[in-house]
PDB file of C-alpha atoms in Angstrom:
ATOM      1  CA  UNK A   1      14.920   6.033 -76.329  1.00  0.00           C
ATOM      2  CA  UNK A   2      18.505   5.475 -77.135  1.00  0.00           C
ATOM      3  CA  UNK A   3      20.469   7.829 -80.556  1.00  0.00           C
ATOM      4  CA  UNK A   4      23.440   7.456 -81.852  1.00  0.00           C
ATOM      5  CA  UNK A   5      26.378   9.357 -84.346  1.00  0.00           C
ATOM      6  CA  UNK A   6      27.587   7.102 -87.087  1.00  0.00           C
ATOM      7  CA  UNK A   7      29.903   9.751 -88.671  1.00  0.00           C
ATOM      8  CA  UNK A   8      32.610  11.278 -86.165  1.00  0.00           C
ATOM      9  CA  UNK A   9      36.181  12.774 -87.115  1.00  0.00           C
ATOM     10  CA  UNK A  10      38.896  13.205 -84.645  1.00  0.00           C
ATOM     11  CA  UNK A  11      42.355  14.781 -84.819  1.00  0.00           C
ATOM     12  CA  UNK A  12      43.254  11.992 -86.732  1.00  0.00           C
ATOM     13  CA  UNK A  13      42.530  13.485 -89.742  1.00  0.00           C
ATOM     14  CA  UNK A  14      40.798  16.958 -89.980  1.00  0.00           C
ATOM     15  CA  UNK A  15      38.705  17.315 -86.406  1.00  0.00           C
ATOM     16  CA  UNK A  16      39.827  19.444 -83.885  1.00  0.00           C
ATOM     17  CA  UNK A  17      39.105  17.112 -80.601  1.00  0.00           C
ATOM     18  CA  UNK A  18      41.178  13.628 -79.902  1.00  0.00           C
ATOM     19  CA  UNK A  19      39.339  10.739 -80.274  1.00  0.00           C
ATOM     20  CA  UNK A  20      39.082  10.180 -76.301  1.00  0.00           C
ATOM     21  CA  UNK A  21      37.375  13.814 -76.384  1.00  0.00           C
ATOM     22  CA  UNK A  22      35.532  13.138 -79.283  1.00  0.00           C
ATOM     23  CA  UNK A  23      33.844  10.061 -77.073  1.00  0.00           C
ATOM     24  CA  UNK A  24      33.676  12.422 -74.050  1.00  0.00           C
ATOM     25  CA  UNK A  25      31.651  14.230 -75.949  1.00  0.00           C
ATOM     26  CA  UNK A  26      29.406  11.583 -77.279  1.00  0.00           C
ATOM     27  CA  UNK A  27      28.493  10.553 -73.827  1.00  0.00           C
ATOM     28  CA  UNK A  28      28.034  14.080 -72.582  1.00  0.00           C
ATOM     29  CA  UNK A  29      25.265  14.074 -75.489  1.00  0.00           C
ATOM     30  CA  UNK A  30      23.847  11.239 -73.771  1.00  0.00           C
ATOM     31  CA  UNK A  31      24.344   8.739 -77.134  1.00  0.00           C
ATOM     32  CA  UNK A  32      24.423   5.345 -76.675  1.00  0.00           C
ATOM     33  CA  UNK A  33      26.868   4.756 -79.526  1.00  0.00           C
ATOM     34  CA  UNK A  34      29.225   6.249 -81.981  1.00  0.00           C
ATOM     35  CA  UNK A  35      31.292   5.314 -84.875  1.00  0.00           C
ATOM     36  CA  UNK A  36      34.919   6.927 -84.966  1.00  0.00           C
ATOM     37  CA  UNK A  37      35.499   7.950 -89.029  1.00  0.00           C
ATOM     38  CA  UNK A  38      38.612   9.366 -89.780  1.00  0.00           C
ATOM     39  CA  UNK A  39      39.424  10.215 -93.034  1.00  0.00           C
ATOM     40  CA  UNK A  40      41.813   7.370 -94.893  1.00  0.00           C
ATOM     41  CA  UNK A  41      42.549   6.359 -91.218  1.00  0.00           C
ATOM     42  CA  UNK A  42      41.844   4.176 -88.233  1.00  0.00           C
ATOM     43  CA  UNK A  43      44.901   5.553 -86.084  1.00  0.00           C
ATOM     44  CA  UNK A  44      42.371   7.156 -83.917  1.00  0.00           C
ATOM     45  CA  UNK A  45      40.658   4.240 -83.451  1.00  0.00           C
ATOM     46  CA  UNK A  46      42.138   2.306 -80.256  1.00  0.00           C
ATOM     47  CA  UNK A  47      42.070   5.707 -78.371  1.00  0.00           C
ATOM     48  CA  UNK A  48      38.402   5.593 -79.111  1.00  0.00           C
ATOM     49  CA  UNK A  49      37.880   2.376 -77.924  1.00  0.00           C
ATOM     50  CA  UNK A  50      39.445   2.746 -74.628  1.00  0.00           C
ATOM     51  CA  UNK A  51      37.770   6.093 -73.903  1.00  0.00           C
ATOM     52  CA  UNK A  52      34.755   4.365 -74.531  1.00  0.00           C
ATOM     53  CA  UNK A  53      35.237   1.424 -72.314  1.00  0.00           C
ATOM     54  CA  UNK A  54      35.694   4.253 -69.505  1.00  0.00           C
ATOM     55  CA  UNK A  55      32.724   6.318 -70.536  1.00  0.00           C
ATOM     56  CA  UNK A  56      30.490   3.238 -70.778  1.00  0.00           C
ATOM     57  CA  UNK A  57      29.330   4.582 -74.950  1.00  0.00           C
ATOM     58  CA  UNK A  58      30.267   1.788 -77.596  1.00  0.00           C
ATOM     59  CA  UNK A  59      32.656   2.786 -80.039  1.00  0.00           C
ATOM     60  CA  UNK A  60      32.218   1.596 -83.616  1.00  0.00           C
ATOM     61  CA  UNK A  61      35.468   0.974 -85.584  1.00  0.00           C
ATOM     62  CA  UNK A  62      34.807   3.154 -88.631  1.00  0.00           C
ATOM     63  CA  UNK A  63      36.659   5.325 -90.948  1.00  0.00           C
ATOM     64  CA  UNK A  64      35.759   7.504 -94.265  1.00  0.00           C
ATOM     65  CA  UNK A  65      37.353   6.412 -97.592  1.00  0.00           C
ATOM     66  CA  UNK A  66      37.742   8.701-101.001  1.00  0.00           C
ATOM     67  CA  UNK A  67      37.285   7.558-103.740  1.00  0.00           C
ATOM     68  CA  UNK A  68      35.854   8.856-107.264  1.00  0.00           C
ATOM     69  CA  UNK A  69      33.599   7.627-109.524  1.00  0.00           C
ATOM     70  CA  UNK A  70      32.531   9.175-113.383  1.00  0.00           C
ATOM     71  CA  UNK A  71      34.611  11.846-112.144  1.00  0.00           C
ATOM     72  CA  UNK A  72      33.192  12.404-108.925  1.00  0.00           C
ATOM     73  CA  UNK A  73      34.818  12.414-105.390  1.00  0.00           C
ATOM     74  CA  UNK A  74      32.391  10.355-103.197  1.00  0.00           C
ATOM     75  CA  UNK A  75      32.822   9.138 -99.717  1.00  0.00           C
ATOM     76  CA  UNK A  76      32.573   5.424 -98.378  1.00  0.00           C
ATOM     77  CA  UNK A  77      31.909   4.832 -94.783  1.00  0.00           C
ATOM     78  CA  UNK A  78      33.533   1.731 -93.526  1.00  0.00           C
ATOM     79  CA  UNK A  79      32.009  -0.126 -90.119  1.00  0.00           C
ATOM     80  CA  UNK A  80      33.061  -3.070 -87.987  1.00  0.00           C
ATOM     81  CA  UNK A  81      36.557  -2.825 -89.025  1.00  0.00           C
ATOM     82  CA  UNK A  82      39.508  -5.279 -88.153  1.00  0.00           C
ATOM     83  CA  UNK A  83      41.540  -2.172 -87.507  1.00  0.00           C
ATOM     84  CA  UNK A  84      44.333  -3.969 -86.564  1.00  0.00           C
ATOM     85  CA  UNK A  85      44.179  -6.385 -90.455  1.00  0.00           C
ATOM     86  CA  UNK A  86      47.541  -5.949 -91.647  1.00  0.00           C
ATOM     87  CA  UNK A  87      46.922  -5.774 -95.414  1.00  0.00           C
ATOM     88  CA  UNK A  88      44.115  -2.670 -94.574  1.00  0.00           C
ATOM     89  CA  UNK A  89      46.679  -1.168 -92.645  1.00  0.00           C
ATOM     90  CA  UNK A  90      49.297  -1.377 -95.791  1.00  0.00           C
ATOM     91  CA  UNK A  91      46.201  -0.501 -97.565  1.00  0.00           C
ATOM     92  CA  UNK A  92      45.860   3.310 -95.472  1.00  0.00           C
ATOM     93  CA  UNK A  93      49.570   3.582 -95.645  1.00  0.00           C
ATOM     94  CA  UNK A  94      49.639   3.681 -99.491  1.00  0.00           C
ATOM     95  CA  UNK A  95      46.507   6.267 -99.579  1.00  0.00           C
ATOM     96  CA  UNK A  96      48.549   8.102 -96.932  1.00  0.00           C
ATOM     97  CA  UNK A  97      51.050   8.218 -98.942  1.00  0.00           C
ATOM     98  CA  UNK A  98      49.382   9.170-102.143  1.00  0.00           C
ATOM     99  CA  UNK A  99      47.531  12.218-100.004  1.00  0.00           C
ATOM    100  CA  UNK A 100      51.004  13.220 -98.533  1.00  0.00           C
ATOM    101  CA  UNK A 101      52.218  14.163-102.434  1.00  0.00           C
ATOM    102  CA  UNK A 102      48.978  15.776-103.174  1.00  0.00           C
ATOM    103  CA  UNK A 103      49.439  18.003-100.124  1.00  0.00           C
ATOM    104  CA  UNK A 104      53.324  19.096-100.837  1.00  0.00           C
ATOM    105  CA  UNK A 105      52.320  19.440-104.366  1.00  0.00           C
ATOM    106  CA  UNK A 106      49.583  22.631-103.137  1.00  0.00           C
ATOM    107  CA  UNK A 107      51.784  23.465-100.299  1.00  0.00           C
ATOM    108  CA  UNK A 108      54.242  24.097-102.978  1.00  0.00           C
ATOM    109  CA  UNK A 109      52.010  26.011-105.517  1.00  0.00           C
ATOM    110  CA  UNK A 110      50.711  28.444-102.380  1.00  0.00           C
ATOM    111  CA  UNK A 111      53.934  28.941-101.079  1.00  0.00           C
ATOM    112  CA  UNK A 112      55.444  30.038-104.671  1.00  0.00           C
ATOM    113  CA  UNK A 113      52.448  32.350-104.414  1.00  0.00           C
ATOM    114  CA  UNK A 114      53.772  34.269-101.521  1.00  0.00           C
ATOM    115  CA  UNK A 115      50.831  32.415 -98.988  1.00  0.00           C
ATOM    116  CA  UNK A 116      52.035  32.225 -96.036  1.00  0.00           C
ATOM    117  CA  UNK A 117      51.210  28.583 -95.430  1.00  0.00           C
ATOM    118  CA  UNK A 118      53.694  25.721 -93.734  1.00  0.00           C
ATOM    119  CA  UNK A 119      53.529  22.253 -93.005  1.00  0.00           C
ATOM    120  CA  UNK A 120      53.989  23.004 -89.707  1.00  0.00           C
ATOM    121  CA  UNK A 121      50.944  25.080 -89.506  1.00  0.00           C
ATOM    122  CA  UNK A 122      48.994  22.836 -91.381  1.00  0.00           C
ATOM    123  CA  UNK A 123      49.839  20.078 -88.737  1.00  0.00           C
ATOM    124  CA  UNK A 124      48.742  21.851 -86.104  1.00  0.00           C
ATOM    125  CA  UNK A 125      50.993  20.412 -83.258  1.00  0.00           C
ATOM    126  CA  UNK A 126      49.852  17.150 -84.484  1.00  0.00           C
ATOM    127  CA  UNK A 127      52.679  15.292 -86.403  1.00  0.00           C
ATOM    128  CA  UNK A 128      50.031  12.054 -87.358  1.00  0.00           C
ATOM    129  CA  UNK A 129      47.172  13.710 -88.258  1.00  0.00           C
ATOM    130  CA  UNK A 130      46.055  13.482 -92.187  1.00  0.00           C
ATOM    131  CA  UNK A 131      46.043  16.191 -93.860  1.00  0.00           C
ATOM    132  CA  UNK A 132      43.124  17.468 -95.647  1.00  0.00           C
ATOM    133  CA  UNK A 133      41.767  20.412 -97.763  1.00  0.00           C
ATOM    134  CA  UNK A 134      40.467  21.639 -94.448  1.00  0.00           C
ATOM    135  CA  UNK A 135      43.763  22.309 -92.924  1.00  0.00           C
ATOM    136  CA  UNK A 136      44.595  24.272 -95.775  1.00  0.00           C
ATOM    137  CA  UNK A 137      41.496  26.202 -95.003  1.00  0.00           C
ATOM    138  CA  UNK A 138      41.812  26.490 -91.644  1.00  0.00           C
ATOM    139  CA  UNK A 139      45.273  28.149 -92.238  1.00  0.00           C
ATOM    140  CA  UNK A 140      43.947  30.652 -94.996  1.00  0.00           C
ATOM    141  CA  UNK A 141      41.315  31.321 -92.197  1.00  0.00           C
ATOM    142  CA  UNK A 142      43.876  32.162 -88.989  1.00  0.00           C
ATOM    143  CA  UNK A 143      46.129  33.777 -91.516  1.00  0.00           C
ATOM    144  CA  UNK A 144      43.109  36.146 -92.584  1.00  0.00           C
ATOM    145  CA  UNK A 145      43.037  35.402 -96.095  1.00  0.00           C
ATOM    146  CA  UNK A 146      39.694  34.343 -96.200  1.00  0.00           C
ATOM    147  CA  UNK A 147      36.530  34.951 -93.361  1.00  0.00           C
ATOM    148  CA  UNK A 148      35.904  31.744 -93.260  1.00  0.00           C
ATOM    149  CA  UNK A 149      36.716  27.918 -94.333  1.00  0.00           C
ATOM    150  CA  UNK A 150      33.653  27.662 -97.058  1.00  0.00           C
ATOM    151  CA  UNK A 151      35.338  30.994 -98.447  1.00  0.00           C
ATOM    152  CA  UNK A 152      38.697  29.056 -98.813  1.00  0.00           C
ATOM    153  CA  UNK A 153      36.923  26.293-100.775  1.00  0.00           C
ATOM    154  CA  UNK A 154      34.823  28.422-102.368  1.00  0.00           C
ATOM    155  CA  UNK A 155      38.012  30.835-104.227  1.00  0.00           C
ATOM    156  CA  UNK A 156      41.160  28.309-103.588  1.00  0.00           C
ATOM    157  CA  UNK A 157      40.663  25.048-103.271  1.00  0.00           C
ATOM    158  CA  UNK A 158      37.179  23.216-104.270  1.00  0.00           C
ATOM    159  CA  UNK A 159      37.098  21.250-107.390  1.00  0.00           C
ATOM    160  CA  UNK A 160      38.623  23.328-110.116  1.00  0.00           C
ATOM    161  CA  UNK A 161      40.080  26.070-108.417  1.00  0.00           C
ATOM    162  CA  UNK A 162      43.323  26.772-108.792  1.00  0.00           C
ATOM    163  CA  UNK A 163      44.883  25.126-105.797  1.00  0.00           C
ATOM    164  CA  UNK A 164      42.879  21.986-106.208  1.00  0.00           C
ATOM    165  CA  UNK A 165      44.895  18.876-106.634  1.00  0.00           C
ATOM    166  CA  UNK A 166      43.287  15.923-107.388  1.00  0.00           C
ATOM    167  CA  UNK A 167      44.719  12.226-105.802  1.00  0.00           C
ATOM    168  CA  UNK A 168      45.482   9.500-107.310  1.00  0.00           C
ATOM    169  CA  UNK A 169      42.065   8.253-108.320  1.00  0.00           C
ATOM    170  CA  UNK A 170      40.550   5.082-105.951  1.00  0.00           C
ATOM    171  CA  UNK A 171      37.829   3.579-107.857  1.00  0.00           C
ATOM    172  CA  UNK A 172      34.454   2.932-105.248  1.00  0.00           C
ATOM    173  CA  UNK A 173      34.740  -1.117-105.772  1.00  0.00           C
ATOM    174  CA  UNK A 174      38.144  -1.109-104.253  1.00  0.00           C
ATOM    175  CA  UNK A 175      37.294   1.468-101.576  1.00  0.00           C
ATOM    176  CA  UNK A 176      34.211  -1.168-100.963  1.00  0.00           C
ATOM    177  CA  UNK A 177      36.431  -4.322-101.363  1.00  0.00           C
ATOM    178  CA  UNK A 178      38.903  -3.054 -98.682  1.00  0.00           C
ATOM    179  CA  UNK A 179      36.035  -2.186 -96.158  1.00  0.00           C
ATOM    180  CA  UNK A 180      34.779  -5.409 -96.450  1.00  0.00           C
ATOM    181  CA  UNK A 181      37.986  -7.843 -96.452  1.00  0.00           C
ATOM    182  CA  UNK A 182      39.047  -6.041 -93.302  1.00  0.00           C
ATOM    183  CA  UNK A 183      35.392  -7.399 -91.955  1.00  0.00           C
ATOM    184  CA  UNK A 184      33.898  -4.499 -92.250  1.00  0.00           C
ATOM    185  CA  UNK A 185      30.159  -3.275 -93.532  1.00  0.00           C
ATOM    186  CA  UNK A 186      31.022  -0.667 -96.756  1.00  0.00           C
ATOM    187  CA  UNK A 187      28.147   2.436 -96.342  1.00  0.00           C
ATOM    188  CA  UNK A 188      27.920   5.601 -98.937  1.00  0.00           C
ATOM    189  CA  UNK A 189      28.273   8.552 -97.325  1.00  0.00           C
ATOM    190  CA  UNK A 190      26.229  11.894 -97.105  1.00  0.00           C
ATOM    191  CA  UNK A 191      24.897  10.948-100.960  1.00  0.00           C
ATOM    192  CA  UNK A 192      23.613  14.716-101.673  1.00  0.00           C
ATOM    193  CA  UNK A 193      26.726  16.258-101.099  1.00  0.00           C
ATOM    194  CA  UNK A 194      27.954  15.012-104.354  1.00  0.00           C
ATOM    195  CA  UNK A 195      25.696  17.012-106.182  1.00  0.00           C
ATOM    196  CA  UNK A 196      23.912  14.542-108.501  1.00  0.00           C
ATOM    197  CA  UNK A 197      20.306  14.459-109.933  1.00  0.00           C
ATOM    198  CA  UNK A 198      17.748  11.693-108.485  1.00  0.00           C
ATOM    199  CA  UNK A 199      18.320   9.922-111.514  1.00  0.00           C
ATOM    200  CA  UNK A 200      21.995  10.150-111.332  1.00  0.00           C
ATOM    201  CA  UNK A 201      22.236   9.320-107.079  1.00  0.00           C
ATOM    202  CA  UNK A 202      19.822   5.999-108.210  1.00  0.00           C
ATOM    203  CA  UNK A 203      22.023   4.853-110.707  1.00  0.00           C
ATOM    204  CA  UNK A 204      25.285   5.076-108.613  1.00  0.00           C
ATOM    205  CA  UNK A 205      23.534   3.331-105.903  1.00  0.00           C
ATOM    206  CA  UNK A 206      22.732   0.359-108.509  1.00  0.00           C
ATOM    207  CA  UNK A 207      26.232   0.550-109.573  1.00  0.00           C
ATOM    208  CA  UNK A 208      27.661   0.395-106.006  1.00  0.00           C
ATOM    209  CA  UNK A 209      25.325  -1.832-104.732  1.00  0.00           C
ATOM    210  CA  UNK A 210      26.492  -4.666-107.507  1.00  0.00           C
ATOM    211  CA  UNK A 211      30.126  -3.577-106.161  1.00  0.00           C
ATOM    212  CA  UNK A 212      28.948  -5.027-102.594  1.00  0.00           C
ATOM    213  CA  UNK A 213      27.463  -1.541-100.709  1.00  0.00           C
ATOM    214  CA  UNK A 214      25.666  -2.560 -97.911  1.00  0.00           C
ATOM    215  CA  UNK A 215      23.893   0.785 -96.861  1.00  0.00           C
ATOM    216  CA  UNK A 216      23.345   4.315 -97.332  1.00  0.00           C
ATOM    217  CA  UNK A 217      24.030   7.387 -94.864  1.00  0.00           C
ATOM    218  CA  UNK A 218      20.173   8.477 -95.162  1.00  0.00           C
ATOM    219  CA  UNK A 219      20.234  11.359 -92.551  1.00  0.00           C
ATOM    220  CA  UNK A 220      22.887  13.447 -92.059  1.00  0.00           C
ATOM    221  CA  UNK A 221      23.088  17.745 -90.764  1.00  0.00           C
ATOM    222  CA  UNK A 222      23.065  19.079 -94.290  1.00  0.00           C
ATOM    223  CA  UNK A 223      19.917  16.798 -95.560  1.00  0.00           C
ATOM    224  CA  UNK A 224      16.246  18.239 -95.885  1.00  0.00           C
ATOM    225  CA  UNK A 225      13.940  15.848 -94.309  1.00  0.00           C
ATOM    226  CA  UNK A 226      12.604  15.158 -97.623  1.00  0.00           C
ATOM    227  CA  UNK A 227      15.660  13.776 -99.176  1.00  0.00           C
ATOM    228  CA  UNK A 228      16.337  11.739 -95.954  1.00  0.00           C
ATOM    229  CA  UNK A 229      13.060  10.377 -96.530  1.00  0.00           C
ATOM    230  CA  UNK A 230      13.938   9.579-100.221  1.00  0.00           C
ATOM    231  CA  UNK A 231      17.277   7.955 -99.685  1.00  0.00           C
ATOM    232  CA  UNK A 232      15.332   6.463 -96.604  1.00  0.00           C
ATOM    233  CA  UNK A 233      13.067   4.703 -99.510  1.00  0.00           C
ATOM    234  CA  UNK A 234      15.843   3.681-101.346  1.00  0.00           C
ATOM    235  CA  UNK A 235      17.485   1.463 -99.048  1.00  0.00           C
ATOM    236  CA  UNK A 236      13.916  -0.235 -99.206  1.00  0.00           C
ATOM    237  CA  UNK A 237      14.392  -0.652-102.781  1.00  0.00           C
ATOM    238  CA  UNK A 238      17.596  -2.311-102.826  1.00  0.00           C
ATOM    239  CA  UNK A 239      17.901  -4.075 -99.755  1.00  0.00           C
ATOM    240  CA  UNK A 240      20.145  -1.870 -98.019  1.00  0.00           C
ATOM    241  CA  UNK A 241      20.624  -0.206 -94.885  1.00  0.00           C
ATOM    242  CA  UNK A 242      19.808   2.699 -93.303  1.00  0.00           C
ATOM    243  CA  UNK A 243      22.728   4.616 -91.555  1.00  0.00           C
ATOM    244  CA  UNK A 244      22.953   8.317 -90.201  1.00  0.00           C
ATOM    245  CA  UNK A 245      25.555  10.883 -88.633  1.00  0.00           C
ATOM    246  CA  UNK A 246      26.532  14.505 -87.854  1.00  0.00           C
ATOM    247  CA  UNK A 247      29.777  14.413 -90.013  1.00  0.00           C
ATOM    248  CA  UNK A 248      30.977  16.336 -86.696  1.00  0.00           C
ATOM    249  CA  UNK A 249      34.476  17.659 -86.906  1.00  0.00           C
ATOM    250  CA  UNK A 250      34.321  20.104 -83.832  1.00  0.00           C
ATOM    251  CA  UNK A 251      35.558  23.564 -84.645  1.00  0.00           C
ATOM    252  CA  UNK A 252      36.467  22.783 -88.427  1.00  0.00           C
ATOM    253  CA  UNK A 253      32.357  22.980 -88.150  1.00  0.00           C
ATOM    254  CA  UNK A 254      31.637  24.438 -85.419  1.00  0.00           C
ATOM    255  CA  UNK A 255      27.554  24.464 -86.726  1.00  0.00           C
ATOM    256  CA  UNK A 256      27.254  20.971 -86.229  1.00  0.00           C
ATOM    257  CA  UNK A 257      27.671  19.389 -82.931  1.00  0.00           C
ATOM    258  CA  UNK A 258      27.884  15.671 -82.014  1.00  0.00           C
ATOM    259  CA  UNK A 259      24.780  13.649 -82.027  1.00  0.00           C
ATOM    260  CA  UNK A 260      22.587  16.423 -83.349  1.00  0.00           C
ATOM    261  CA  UNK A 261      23.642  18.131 -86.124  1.00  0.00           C
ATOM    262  CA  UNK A 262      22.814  21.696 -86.490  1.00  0.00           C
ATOM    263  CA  UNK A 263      20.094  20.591 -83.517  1.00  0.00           C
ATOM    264  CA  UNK A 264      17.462  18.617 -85.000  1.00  0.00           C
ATOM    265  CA  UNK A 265      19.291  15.377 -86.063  1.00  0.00           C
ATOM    266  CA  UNK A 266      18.399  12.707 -83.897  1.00  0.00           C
ATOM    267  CA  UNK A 267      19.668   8.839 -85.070  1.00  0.00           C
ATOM    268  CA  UNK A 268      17.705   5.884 -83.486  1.00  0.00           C
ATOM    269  CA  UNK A 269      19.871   3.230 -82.101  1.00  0.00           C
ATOM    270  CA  UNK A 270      17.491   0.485 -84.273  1.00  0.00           C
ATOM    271  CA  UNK A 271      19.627   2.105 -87.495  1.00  0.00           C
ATOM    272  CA  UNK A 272      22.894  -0.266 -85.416  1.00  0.00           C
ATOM    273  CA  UNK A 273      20.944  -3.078 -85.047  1.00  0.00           C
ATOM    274  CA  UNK A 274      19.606  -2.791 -88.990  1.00  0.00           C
ATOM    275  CA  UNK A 275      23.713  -2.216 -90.012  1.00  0.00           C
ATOM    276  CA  UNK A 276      25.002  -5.175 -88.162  1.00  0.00           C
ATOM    277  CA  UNK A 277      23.160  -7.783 -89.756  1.00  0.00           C
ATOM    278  CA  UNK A 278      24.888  -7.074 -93.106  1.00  0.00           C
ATOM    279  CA  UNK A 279      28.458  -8.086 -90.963  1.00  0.00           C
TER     280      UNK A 279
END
């Protein structure tokens, strides 16, 4: 019996291993497959690829899109990609671009606070990587603001705090067209992280399926079984289907490890085969 890890961040964007580790990993976990899913970004991508061609795992072109929705932030995962499509790539480089004046804008408002917070630490040694809330965190967290990175989200920077920025605001039918003009397969990810009632998670999945969502991330490390049952019935419903993933980010989590979660996640490679026939 063959698993795999649809939902894998590199240093890319806010992981802490390269993407070449990131598949070194993988195969050390014995998976048979992964999808690389950088945040806004596929520059990890070809790295991926070739690591995987040495450690015999197949690497899925993938990356993580945000976008909102009735004023929520919710995430679309994007598979099968033409990572090299020109107009995607102009595509990232405008939501790059976008993210890059959200993060100067709270670099600014900490630093006229007296934080002691750079770009330079926020980079990391890593000049390409993009930027997220969790490299603010995991500055406030090495400069000892905080304990830990849910503490910095939790007082500074989660959704109304007072170093929360908002982006410019991608609407999910976009995020979905882009995904799928680049070739790819357009997923929602980790759907009770956004917080939303079962009434409210069925009628964004109706909304998003009309938009052209193929599937649904029904198991991921922070479900119950019960709800990755439900959005497991779901995907019944509407003809969608079934993905699953760690979200691993390596030590920016460092409680959920590749391929299993917090231990007990366990993806069946069937869940590849059920994705690709919506290519």
């Amino acid at each position: 019996m063959s698993f795999i890890d649809l939902h894998v961040h590199s240093t890319a964007s806010d992981g802490t291993l390269t993407p070449s580790e990131v598949v070194h990993e993988a195969k050390k976990q014995q998976l048979s497959a992964m999808a690389l899913t950088d945040h806004d970004t596929v520059a990890g991508v070809r790295e991926a690829l070739l690591a995987g061609e040495k450690e015999q795992i197949r690497v899925i072109p993938g990356i993580e899109l945000t976008c909102h929705f009735l004023g929520k932030e919710i995430h679309m995962l994007g598979f099968f990609l033409d990572y090299e499509d020109k107009t995607f790539l102009n595509r990232l480089e405008h939501l790059r671009e976008i993210r890059a004046g959200r993060n100067n804008r709270m670099l600014e408002a900490f630093q006229r606070d007296g934080f002691p917070i750079t770009m330079e630490k926020l980079m990391h040694g890593n000049p390409d990587t993009v930027i997220t809330r969790a490299h603010f965190a995991r500055v406030l967290v090495e400069e000892g603001i905080v304990p830990s990175k849910d503490a910095a989200f939790q007082k500074y920077l989660g959704e109304g705090k007072k170093y929360y920025i908002p982006r410019s605001k991608i609407r999910p039918e976009d995020a979905i067209r882009y995904i799928r003009e680049a070739g790819g397969v357009a997923v929602l990810a980790h759907p009770y992280e956004y917080h939303l009632s079962n009434a409210q998670l069925i009628s964004l999945i109706e909304n998003l399926k009309e938009m052209g969502l193929s599937g649904i991330e029904c198991y991921h490390s922070n479900n119950y079984a019960q709800q990755s049952a439900f959005l497991r019935e779901l995907t019944r419903k509407y003809n969608l289907a079934a993905t699953g993933g760690s979200d691993f980010h390596g030590m920016n989590k460092p409680d959920i490890q590749i391929g299993i979660g917090h231990g007990g996640l366990k993806i069946h490679e069937s869940l590849l085969e059920e994705l690709e026939r919506f290519i």
